[in-house]
């Protein structure tokens, strides 16, 4: 079956490239203030693409507060497993057109084997990859296939998570493939096996009934901003590692992230030290990170000579994969309260939390995915972490707890997703499409 599929996918590439171009031509930006018509047209185009790929029962489904999602289903035969394929058809706004070479972000152009245009990679390449795998497999694979393509990932407000929670039965599958991530580097077959979680809270400090003159009263009375700064300063040790008891750490053993590349990617200024301990990968994907992302205090311009009675900060914590965000939030809250100096009044208000993700790497789907990637790329497969969270992954796991989740796709660092001149490498799209076809075909043998 392998050489056949390889040749089939190769033959499909001109058609898939054309389909991708057609999708890119629709500026399906689902952010408020952008026209709704292209978003709707993109949904219709995706439905047509899936139907043309032989998927029966393709329909548009309502999603709370979001454009309709496209859903299609071919039932499993002979007791074969079912796979659910996910991607999204909305895109990031293009940003300033003059930042794009050629100045037309929704007019796709091929250059040096890459297709340029907003959404060419994120995530319309994922849609085309799913359609391509279905086209390559045709009807002779007994594996059940469900496809869910949503229309509001980039501007998401939780609608799809609600949809997943409300439609657990419809979406029930043995394996869920989320192709909104990608390879560690161009040409390096990669499975994303962990995502960090998050927990945030607001800490407010009060010391005085109101602002008072710093000359007449400064000295004995504590200033709320100084007290808050002392509390914040306890969140890290001198090396910059998180110093909150109860925050978990996981050993990261995936592909490395080169320190110089990290410095460049993050834009760390020359001479500024990196903080924390361990490899960059360990710090990004296996360890928590604590940041203060906002602070309420008087502005410097116009600041009065007065003691500050009240100050507030938002503390945002990224969590090691696998840690329960509620536990982490409690640990941070306890730490902040215990760190308050001088008996100041302190109030910690819990904020949003998000589940991380740690892939099951001992299941049949993980083995089949590894095997398919290795075959399609002709290289050993690496696994990798992602420092952010994908709330949809947690929603799928809550609704369908026994499903194995595979995170992969044609996005790699050169794609510049969310930036001007986004592109996808068409050979990478071909390899990924082949991997997905091999994977689905291989799921039968894996059971
Ligand atoms: Zn995306």
CSV table of C-alpha atoms and ligand atoms in Angstrom, one decimal:
chain,number,residue,atom,x,y,z
A,1,UNK,CA,0.0,0.0,0.0
A,2,UNK,CA,2.8,2.4,0.8
A,3,UNK,CA,4.3,3.0,-2.7
A,4,UNK,CA,0.8,3.4,-4.0
A,5,UNK,CA,-0.1,6.0,-1.5
A,6,UNK,CA,3.1,7.9,-2.1
A,7,UNK,CA,2.4,8.0,-5.8
A,8,UNK,CA,-1.2,8.9,-5.3
A,9,UNK,CA,-0.4,11.8,-3.0
A,10,UNK,CA,2.2,13.1,-5.4
A,11,UNK,CA,-0.3,13.0,-8.2
A,12,UNK,CA,-2.8,14.9,-6.0
A,13,UNK,CA,-0.5,17.8,-5.3
A,14,UNK,CA,-1.4,20.0,-8.2
A,15,UNK,CA,-5.1,19.7,-7.3
A,16,UNK,CA,-4.4,20.2,-3.6
A,17,UNK,CA,-2.3,23.3,-4.3
A,18,UNK,CA,-5.1,24.7,-6.4
A,19,UNK,CA,-7.6,24.0,-3.6
A,20,UNK,CA,-5.3,25.7,-1.1
A,21,UNK,CA,-5.0,28.7,-3.3
A,22,UNK,CA,-8.8,29.0,-3.6
A,23,UNK,CA,-9.1,28.9,0.2
A,24,UNK,CA,-6.4,31.5,0.6
A,25,UNK,CA,-8.3,33.8,-1.8
A,26,UNK,CA,-11.1,34.1,0.8
A,27,UNK,CA,-10.1,36.6,3.5
A,28,UNK,CA,-11.8,34.6,6.2
A,29,UNK,CA,-10.9,36.8,9.2
A,30,UNK,CA,-13.4,36.1,11.9
A,31,UNK,CA,-12.4,39.0,14.1
A,32,UNK,CA,-15.0,41.6,15.0
A,33,UNK,CA,-15.1,44.4,12.5
A,34,UNK,CA,-14.2,42.3,9.5
A,35,UNK,CA,-16.7,41.3,6.8
A,36,UNK,CA,-18.6,38.1,7.6
A,37,UNK,CA,-19.2,37.1,3.9
A,38,UNK,CA,-15.7,35.7,3.2
A,39,UNK,CA,-15.9,33.7,6.4
A,40,UNK,CA,-19.2,32.2,5.3
A,41,UNK,CA,-17.8,31.6,1.8
A,42,UNK,CA,-14.8,29.8,3.3
A,43,UNK,CA,-17.0,27.5,5.3
A,44,UNK,CA,-19.0,26.7,2.2
A,45,UNK,CA,-15.7,26.1,0.3
A,46,UNK,CA,-14.5,23.7,3.0
A,47,UNK,CA,-17.7,21.8,2.9
A,48,UNK,CA,-17.5,21.4,-0.8
A,49,UNK,CA,-13.8,20.4,-0.6
A,50,UNK,CA,-14.6,17.6,1.9
A,51,UNK,CA,-17.6,16.4,-0.1
A,52,UNK,CA,-15.4,16.3,-3.2
A,53,UNK,CA,-12.9,14.2,-1.1
A,54,UNK,CA,-15.7,11.6,-0.8
A,55,UNK,CA,-16.8,12.4,2.7
A,56,UNK,CA,-20.5,11.7,3.1
A,57,UNK,CA,-22.9,13.6,5.3
A,58,UNK,CA,-21.0,17.0,5.2
A,59,UNK,CA,-23.0,19.7,7.0
A,60,UNK,CA,-22.7,23.1,8.5
A,61,UNK,CA,-23.2,23.2,12.3
A,62,UNK,CA,-24.0,26.1,14.6
A,63,UNK,CA,-21.3,27.0,17.1
A,64,UNK,CA,-22.2,29.4,20.0
A,65,UNK,CA,-21.1,32.9,19.2
A,66,UNK,CA,-19.0,31.8,16.2
A,67,UNK,CA,-19.3,31.1,12.4
A,68,UNK,CA,-20.7,27.7,11.6
A,69,UNK,CA,-18.3,24.7,11.7
A,70,UNK,CA,-18.1,22.1,9.0
A,71,UNK,CA,-18.7,18.5,10.0
A,72,UNK,CA,-18.6,15.4,8.0
A,73,UNK,CA,-18.6,11.7,8.8
A,74,UNK,CA,-17.9,8.4,7.2
A,75,UNK,CA,-18.8,5.5,9.6
A,76,UNK,CA,-16.2,2.8,10.4
A,77,UNK,CA,-16.7,-0.6,8.9
A,78,UNK,CA,-15.9,-4.0,10.3
A,79,UNK,CA,-15.2,-2.8,13.8
A,80,UNK,CA,-12.4,-0.5,12.7
A,81,UNK,CA,-11.5,2.5,14.8
A,82,UNK,CA,-12.7,6.1,14.1
A,83,UNK,CA,-10.4,9.1,13.7
A,84,UNK,CA,-11.6,12.7,14.1
A,85,UNK,CA,-9.6,15.3,12.0
A,86,UNK,CA,-9.6,18.9,13.2
A,87,UNK,CA,-8.5,22.2,11.6
A,88,UNK,CA,-9.8,25.8,11.3
A,89,UNK,CA,-10.7,27.8,8.3
A,90,UNK,CA,-10.5,31.3,9.8
A,91,UNK,CA,-7.3,33.3,9.6
A,92,UNK,CA,-5.4,36.0,11.3
A,93,UNK,CA,-5.9,39.6,9.9
A,94,UNK,CA,-3.3,40.3,7.3
A,95,UNK,CA,-1.9,43.4,9.0
A,96,UNK,CA,-0.4,46.2,6.9
A,97,UNK,CA,-0.5,45.1,3.2
A,98,UNK,CA,2.7,46.9,2.4
A,99,UNK,CA,4.5,44.5,4.7
A,100,UNK,CA,3.6,41.7,2.3
A,101,UNK,CA,5.8,41.1,-0.7
A,102,UNK,CA,3.6,42.0,-3.7
A,103,UNK,CA,1.2,43.8,-1.3
A,104,UNK,CA,-1.7,41.3,-1.7
A,105,UNK,CA,-2.0,38.9,1.3
A,106,UNK,CA,-5.0,37.2,-0.2
A,107,UNK,CA,-3.7,36.7,-3.6
A,108,UNK,CA,-1.6,33.5,-3.2
A,109,UNK,CA,1.7,33.2,-5.1
A,110,UNK,CA,4.1,30.3,-5.5
A,111,UNK,CA,7.8,31.1,-5.0
A,112,UNK,CA,10.6,28.6,-4.6
A,113,UNK,CA,8.4,25.7,-3.7
A,114,UNK,CA,6.4,27.7,-1.1
A,115,UNK,CA,2.8,29.1,-1.4
A,116,UNK,CA,2.5,32.6,0.1
A,117,UNK,CA,-0.6,34.1,1.5
A,118,UNK,CA,-2.5,34.7,4.7
A,119,UNK,CA,-3.7,31.3,6.0
A,120,UNK,CA,-1.6,29.3,3.5
A,121,UNK,CA,-0.1,27.6,6.5
A,122,UNK,CA,-2.4,28.5,9.5
A,123,UNK,CA,-4.5,26.7,9.1
A,124,UNK,CA,-5.8,26.2,5.6
A,125,UNK,CA,-2.8,23.8,4.9
A,126,UNK,CA,-4.3,21.6,7.7
A,127,UNK,CA,-7.7,21.5,5.9
A,128,UNK,CA,-6.1,20.6,2.6
A,129,UNK,CA,-3.9,18.0,4.3
A,130,UNK,CA,-7.1,16.3,5.7
A,131,UNK,CA,-8.9,16.5,2.4
A,132,UNK,CA,-5.8,15.1,0.6
A,133,UNK,CA,-5.5,12.2,2.9
A,134,UNK,CA,-9.1,11.3,2.3
A,135,UNK,CA,-8.7,11.6,-1.4
A,136,UNK,CA,-5.7,9.4,-1.4
A,137,UNK,CA,-7.4,6.7,0.7
A,138,UNK,CA,-10.6,6.8,-1.3
A,139,UNK,CA,-13.1,4.2,0.0
A,140,UNK,CA,-10.9,1.2,0.6
A,141,UNK,CA,-10.1,2.0,4.2
A,142,UNK,CA,-12.5,0.8,6.8
A,143,UNK,CA,-11.4,3.3,9.4
A,144,UNK,CA,-14.2,5.7,10.4
A,145,UNK,CA,-13.5,9.3,9.6
A,146,UNK,CA,-15.0,12.4,11.2
A,147,UNK,CA,-13.9,15.9,10.2
A,148,UNK,CA,-14.5,19.1,12.2
A,149,UNK,CA,-13.3,22.3,10.6
A,150,UNK,CA,-14.2,25.4,12.7
A,151,UNK,CA,-14.4,29.0,11.7
A,152,UNK,CA,-13.3,31.0,14.8
A,153,UNK,CA,-10.0,29.7,16.2
A,154,UNK,CA,-7.9,32.8,15.8
A,155,UNK,CA,-10.5,35.1,17.3
A,156,UNK,CA,-11.8,32.4,19.6
A,157,UNK,CA,-14.1,33.1,22.5
A,158,UNK,CA,-14.7,29.5,23.7
A,159,UNK,CA,-17.5,28.7,21.2
A,160,UNK,CA,-15.9,25.6,19.8
A,161,UNK,CA,-15.1,24.3,23.3
A,162,UNK,CA,-18.8,24.7,24.2
A,163,UNK,CA,-19.7,22.9,20.9
A,164,UNK,CA,-17.3,20.0,21.7
A,165,UNK,CA,-18.8,19.7,25.2
A,166,UNK,CA,-22.3,19.7,23.9
A,167,UNK,CA,-21.6,17.2,21.0
A,168,UNK,CA,-19.4,14.6,22.7
A,169,UNK,CA,-21.5,11.8,21.2
A,170,UNK,CA,-21.3,13.2,17.6
A,171,UNK,CA,-17.5,13.7,17.9
A,172,UNK,CA,-16.8,10.4,19.7
A,173,UNK,CA,-13.6,8.9,18.2
A,174,UNK,CA,-10.7,6.7,19.1
A,175,UNK,CA,-8.1,9.2,17.9
A,176,UNK,CA,-8.3,13.0,17.4
A,177,UNK,CA,-5.9,14.6,15.0
A,178,UNK,CA,-5.3,18.3,15.5
A,179,UNK,CA,-3.4,19.8,12.6
A,180,UNK,CA,-2.9,23.3,13.9
A,181,UNK,CA,0.8,22.8,14.9
A,182,UNK,CA,3.7,21.4,13.0
A,183,UNK,CA,7.2,20.4,12.5
A,184,UNK,CA,10.1,21.5,14.8
A,185,UNK,CA,12.0,22.5,11.6
A,186,UNK,CA,11.3,22.2,7.9
A,187,UNK,CA,11.6,18.6,6.9
A,188,UNK,CA,11.9,17.2,10.4
A,189,UNK,CA,8.9,15.0,11.2
A,190,UNK,CA,7.5,16.1,14.6
A,191,UNK,CA,4.8,15.1,17.0
A,192,UNK,CA,3.9,17.7,19.6
A,193,UNK,CA,3.6,15.8,22.8
A,194,UNK,CA,3.1,18.4,25.5
A,195,UNK,CA,1.5,21.8,26.1
A,196,UNK,CA,1.9,23.9,29.2
A,197,UNK,CA,-1.2,24.9,31.2
A,198,UNK,CA,-1.8,28.3,32.7
A,199,UNK,CA,-3.2,29.9,35.8
A,200,UNK,CA,-3.6,33.6,36.5
A,201,UNK,CA,-4.6,35.7,39.5
A,202,UNK,CA,-4.8,39.3,40.6
A,203,UNK,CA,-3.1,40.4,43.8
A,204,UNK,CA,-4.2,43.7,45.4
A,205,UNK,CA,-2.4,45.4,48.3
A,206,UNK,CA,-3.9,48.1,50.5
A,207,UNK,CA,-2.2,50.0,53.2
A,208,UNK,CA,-3.9,53.4,53.8
A,209,UNK,CA,-7.4,54.8,53.7
A,210,UNK,CA,-6.3,57.1,50.9
A,211,UNK,CA,-3.3,58.9,49.4
A,212,UNK,CA,-1.4,61.1,51.8
A,213,UNK,CA,1.5,63.6,51.4
A,214,UNK,CA,4.8,61.7,51.3
A,215,UNK,CA,6.7,64.4,53.1
A,216,UNK,CA,4.3,64.7,56.0
A,217,UNK,CA,3.6,61.0,56.3
A,218,UNK,CA,6.3,59.0,54.4
A,219,UNK,CA,8.5,56.9,56.6
A,220,UNK,CA,6.4,55.0,59.1
A,221,UNK,CA,3.5,54.2,56.9
A,222,UNK,CA,4.0,51.5,54.2
A,223,UNK,CA,3.4,52.4,50.6
A,224,UNK,CA,1.1,49.8,48.8
A,225,UNK,CA,3.2,49.8,45.6
A,226,UNK,CA,6.5,49.1,47.5
A,227,UNK,CA,4.8,46.3,49.4
A,228,UNK,CA,3.4,44.8,46.2
A,229,UNK,CA,6.9,45.0,44.6
A,230,UNK,CA,8.3,43.1,47.6
A,231,UNK,CA,5.6,40.4,47.2
A,232,UNK,CA,6.3,40.1,43.5
A,233,UNK,CA,10.0,39.9,44.1
A,234,UNK,CA,9.6,36.7,46.1
A,235,UNK,CA,8.1,34.8,43.0
A,236,UNK,CA,11.6,34.1,41.7
A,237,UNK,CA,14.9,33.2,43.2
A,238,UNK,CA,18.1,35.1,42.5
A,239,UNK,CA,18.7,33.0,39.4
A,240,UNK,CA,15.3,33.8,38.1
A,241,UNK,CA,13.8,30.3,38.6
A,242,UNK,CA,10.2,30.2,39.9
A,243,UNK,CA,10.2,30.1,43.7
A,244,UNK,CA,6.6,29.1,44.5
A,245,UNK,CA,6.3,25.8,46.4
A,246,UNK,CA,3.8,23.5,44.9
A,247,UNK,CA,4.4,24.3,41.2
A,248,UNK,CA,5.3,21.1,39.4
A,249,UNK,CA,8.2,20.6,36.9
A,250,UNK,CA,8.3,17.8,34.3
A,251,UNK,CA,11.5,16.5,32.7
A,252,UNK,CA,11.5,17.6,29.1
A,253,UNK,CA,13.2,15.1,26.8
A,254,UNK,CA,12.0,16.3,23.4
A,255,UNK,CA,13.9,18.1,20.6
A,256,UNK,CA,16.2,20.9,21.9
A,257,UNK,CA,15.8,24.6,21.3
A,258,UNK,CA,19.1,26.3,20.6
A,259,UNK,CA,19.9,29.1,23.0
A,260,UNK,CA,21.1,31.6,20.3
A,261,UNK,CA,18.0,30.8,18.2
A,262,UNK,CA,15.8,31.4,21.3
A,263,UNK,CA,17.4,34.7,22.0
A,264,UNK,CA,16.9,35.8,18.4
A,265,UNK,CA,13.3,34.5,18.2
A,266,UNK,CA,12.3,36.1,21.5
A,267,UNK,CA,14.2,39.3,20.7
A,268,UNK,CA,16.2,39.3,24.0
A,269,UNK,CA,18.4,42.4,24.0
A,270,UNK,CA,22.2,41.9,23.7
A,271,UNK,CA,23.7,41.6,27.1
A,272,UNK,CA,20.5,40.7,29.0
A,273,UNK,CA,20.9,37.4,30.8
A,274,UNK,CA,18.4,34.5,30.4
A,275,UNK,CA,16.8,33.5,33.7
A,276,UNK,CA,16.2,30.1,35.3
A,277,UNK,CA,18.0,26.8,35.0
A,278,UNK,CA,18.3,23.9,32.7
A,279,UNK,CA,18.1,23.7,28.9
A,280,UNK,CA,16.0,26.2,27.0
A,281,UNK,CA,13.6,23.3,26.1
A,282,UNK,CA,13.3,22.3,29.8
A,283,UNK,CA,12.5,25.9,30.8
A,284,UNK,CA,10.0,26.4,28.0
A,285,UNK,CA,8.2,23.1,27.9
A,286,UNK,CA,8.9,21.3,31.2
A,287,UNK,CA,9.0,24.1,33.8
A,288,UNK,CA,6.6,26.7,35.1
A,289,UNK,CA,7.2,30.3,34.3
A,290,UNK,CA,5.9,33.3,36.3
A,291,UNK,CA,5.3,36.7,34.8
A,292,UNK,CA,3.6,39.9,35.9
A,293,UNK,CA,1.5,41.0,32.9
A,294,UNK,CA,-0.1,44.1,34.3
A,295,UNK,CA,0.0,46.5,37.2
A,296,UNK,CA,-2.3,49.2,38.4
A,297,UNK,CA,-0.5,52.1,40.0
A,298,UNK,CA,-0.3,55.9,39.4
A,299,UNK,CA,1.3,56.8,36.1
A,300,UNK,CA,4.8,58.3,36.2
A,301,UNK,CA,3.7,61.4,34.2
A,302,UNK,CA,1.8,63.5,36.7
A,303,UNK,CA,2.7,61.4,39.7
A,304,UNK,CA,2.1,63.2,43.0
A,305,UNK,CA,4.3,63.3,46.0
A,306,UNK,CA,2.0,60.9,47.8
A,307,UNK,CA,2.1,57.5,49.5
A,308,UNK,CA,0.2,55.1,47.3
A,309,UNK,CA,-2.7,53.5,49.3
A,310,UNK,CA,-3.6,50.7,46.9
A,311,UNK,CA,-1.8,48.8,44.1
A,312,UNK,CA,-2.7,45.7,42.0
A,313,UNK,CA,-0.9,43.3,39.7
A,314,UNK,CA,-1.9,40.4,37.5
A,315,UNK,CA,0.3,37.4,37.9
A,316,UNK,CA,0.3,34.9,35.0
A,317,UNK,CA,1.8,31.5,35.4
A,318,UNK,CA,2.5,28.9,32.7
A,319,UNK,CA,2.4,25.5,34.2
A,320,UNK,CA,4.4,22.3,33.5
A,321,UNK,CA,2.3,19.9,31.4
A,322,UNK,CA,0.2,17.6,33.6
A,323,UNK,CA,-0.1,19.9,36.6
A,324,UNK,CA,-3.7,20.6,37.7
A,325,UNK,CA,-4.3,24.3,37.1
A,326,UNK,CA,-6.5,24.6,40.2
A,327,UNK,CA,-3.7,23.1,42.4
A,328,UNK,CA,-1.2,25.5,40.9
A,329,UNK,CA,-3.5,28.5,41.4
A,330,UNK,CA,-3.9,27.5,45.1
A,331,UNK,CA,-0.1,27.3,45.5
A,332,UNK,CA,0.4,30.7,43.9
A,333,UNK,CA,-2.3,32.2,46.0
A,334,UNK,CA,-0.8,30.8,49.2
A,335,UNK,CA,2.6,32.0,48.3
A,336,UNK,CA,1.4,35.6,47.6
A,337,UNK,CA,-0.5,35.8,50.9
A,338,UNK,CA,2.4,34.4,52.9
A,339,UNK,CA,4.8,36.9,51.2
A,340,UNK,CA,2.9,40.0,52.2
A,341,UNK,CA,5.2,42.2,54.4
A,342,UNK,CA,4.3,44.5,57.3
A,343,UNK,CA,0.8,43.1,57.8
A,344,UNK,CA,-0.5,44.9,54.8
A,345,UNK,CA,-4.0,44.1,53.5
A,346,UNK,CA,-3.7,41.6,50.7
A,347,UNK,CA,-6.4,40.2,48.5
A,348,UNK,CA,-5.7,37.5,45.8
A,349,UNK,CA,-8.5,37.0,43.2
A,350,UNK,CA,-8.3,33.8,41.1
A,351,UNK,CA,-8.3,34.4,37.4
A,352,UNK,CA,-8.5,32.2,34.3
A,353,UNK,CA,-6.9,28.8,34.2
A,354,UNK,CA,-6.1,26.5,31.2
A,355,UNK,CA,-5.3,22.8,31.2
A,356,UNK,CA,-1.9,21.7,29.8
A,357,UNK,CA,-1.5,18.5,27.9
A,358,UNK,CA,0.7,15.5,28.0
A,359,UNK,CA,0.3,13.1,25.2
A,360,UNK,CA,-0.2,9.4,25.8
A,361,UNK,CA,2.8,8.0,24.1
A,362,UNK,CA,2.2,4.3,24.7
A,363,UNK,CA,-1.1,4.0,22.7
A,364,UNK,CA,-1.6,2.4,19.3
A,365,UNK,CA,-2.4,5.8,17.6
A,366,UNK,CA,0.9,7.3,18.8
A,367,UNK,CA,2.8,4.3,17.5
A,368,UNK,CA,0.9,4.5,14.2
A,369,UNK,CA,1.5,8.2,13.9
A,370,UNK,CA,5.3,7.8,14.5
A,371,UNK,CA,5.5,5.0,12.0
A,372,UNK,CA,3.6,7.0,9.3
A,373,UNK,CA,5.7,10.1,9.8
A,374,UNK,CA,8.9,8.1,9.6
A,375,UNK,CA,7.8,6.5,6.4
A,376,UNK,CA,6.6,9.8,4.8
A,377,UNK,CA,9.7,11.8,5.7
A,378,UNK,CA,12.2,9.0,5.6
A,379,UNK,CA,13.6,10.3,8.9
A,380,UNK,CA,13.5,9.6,12.6
A,381,UNK,CA,10.6,11.3,14.3
A,382,UNK,CA,11.2,13.9,17.0
A,383,UNK,CA,8.8,15.0,19.7
A,384,UNK,CA,8.5,18.5,20.9
A,385,UNK,CA,6.7,20.7,23.4
A,386,UNK,CA,4.7,23.8,23.0
A,387,UNK,CA,5.0,26.5,25.7
A,388,UNK,CA,1.4,27.7,25.3
A,389,UNK,CA,-1.9,25.9,25.8
A,390,UNK,CA,-4.6,24.9,23.2
A,391,UNK,CA,-7.9,25.1,25.1
A,392,UNK,CA,-9.5,22.9,22.5
A,393,UNK,CA,-7.3,20.0,23.4
A,394,UNK,CA,-8.6,20.1,27.0
A,395,UNK,CA,-12.1,20.4,25.7
A,396,UNK,CA,-11.7,17.3,23.5
A,397,UNK,CA,-10.2,15.3,26.4
A,398,UNK,CA,-13.0,16.4,28.8
A,399,UNK,CA,-15.6,15.3,26.2
A,400,UNK,CA,-13.9,12.2,24.9
A,401,UNK,CA,-11.5,11.1,27.7
A,402,UNK,CA,-10.4,7.9,26.1
A,403,UNK,CA,-9.3,9.4,22.8
A,404,UNK,CA,-5.7,9.6,21.9
A,405,UNK,CA,-4.7,13.0,20.6
A,406,UNK,CA,-2.2,13.5,17.8
A,407,UNK,CA,-0.9,17.0,17.2
A,408,UNK,CA,0.9,17.5,13.9
A,409,UNK,CA,0.7,19.4,10.6
A,410,UNK,CA,2.6,21.2,7.9
A,411,UNK,CA,3.4,24.4,9.9
A,412,UNK,CA,7.1,24.9,10.6
A,413,UNK,CA,9.1,28.0,11.8
A,414,UNK,CA,9.6,29.3,8.2
A,415,UNK,CA,5.8,29.5,7.7
A,416,UNK,CA,5.8,32.8,9.8
A,417,UNK,CA,2.3,32.2,10.9
A,418,UNK,CA,0.4,35.3,12.1
A,419,UNK,CA,3.1,37.5,10.5
A,420,UNK,CA,3.3,39.1,7.0
A,421,UNK,CA,4.5,36.8,4.2
A,422,UNK,CA,3.0,33.7,5.8
A,423,UNK,CA,3.7,30.7,3.6
A,424,UNK,CA,3.6,26.9,3.5
A,425,UNK,CA,6.2,24.6,1.9
A,426,UNK,CA,4.4,22.5,-0.7
A,427,UNK,CA,6.8,19.6,-0.4
A,428,UNK,CA,6.2,19.6,3.4
A,429,UNK,CA,2.4,19.7,2.8
A,430,UNK,CA,2.8,16.7,0.5
A,431,UNK,CA,4.9,14.7,3.1
A,432,UNK,CA,2.3,15.6,5.8
A,433,UNK,CA,-0.6,14.6,3.6
A,434,UNK,CA,1.1,11.3,2.9
A,435,UNK,CA,1.8,10.8,6.6
A,436,UNK,CA,-1.8,11.3,7.4
A,437,UNK,CA,-3.0,8.9,4.7
A,438,UNK,CA,-0.5,6.3,5.9
A,439,UNK,CA,-1.6,7.0,9.5
A,440,UNK,CA,-5.3,6.5,8.9
A,441,UNK,CA,-4.6,3.3,6.8
A,442,UNK,CA,-2.2,2.1,9.5
A,443,UNK,CA,-4.8,2.5,12.3
A,444,UNK,CA,-6.5,-0.7,11.2
A,445,UNK,CA,-3.4,-2.7,11.7
A,446,UNK,CA,-2.7,-0.9,15.0
A,447,UNK,CA,-5.7,-2.3,16.7
B,1,LIG,ZN1,-4.0,28.1,13.8
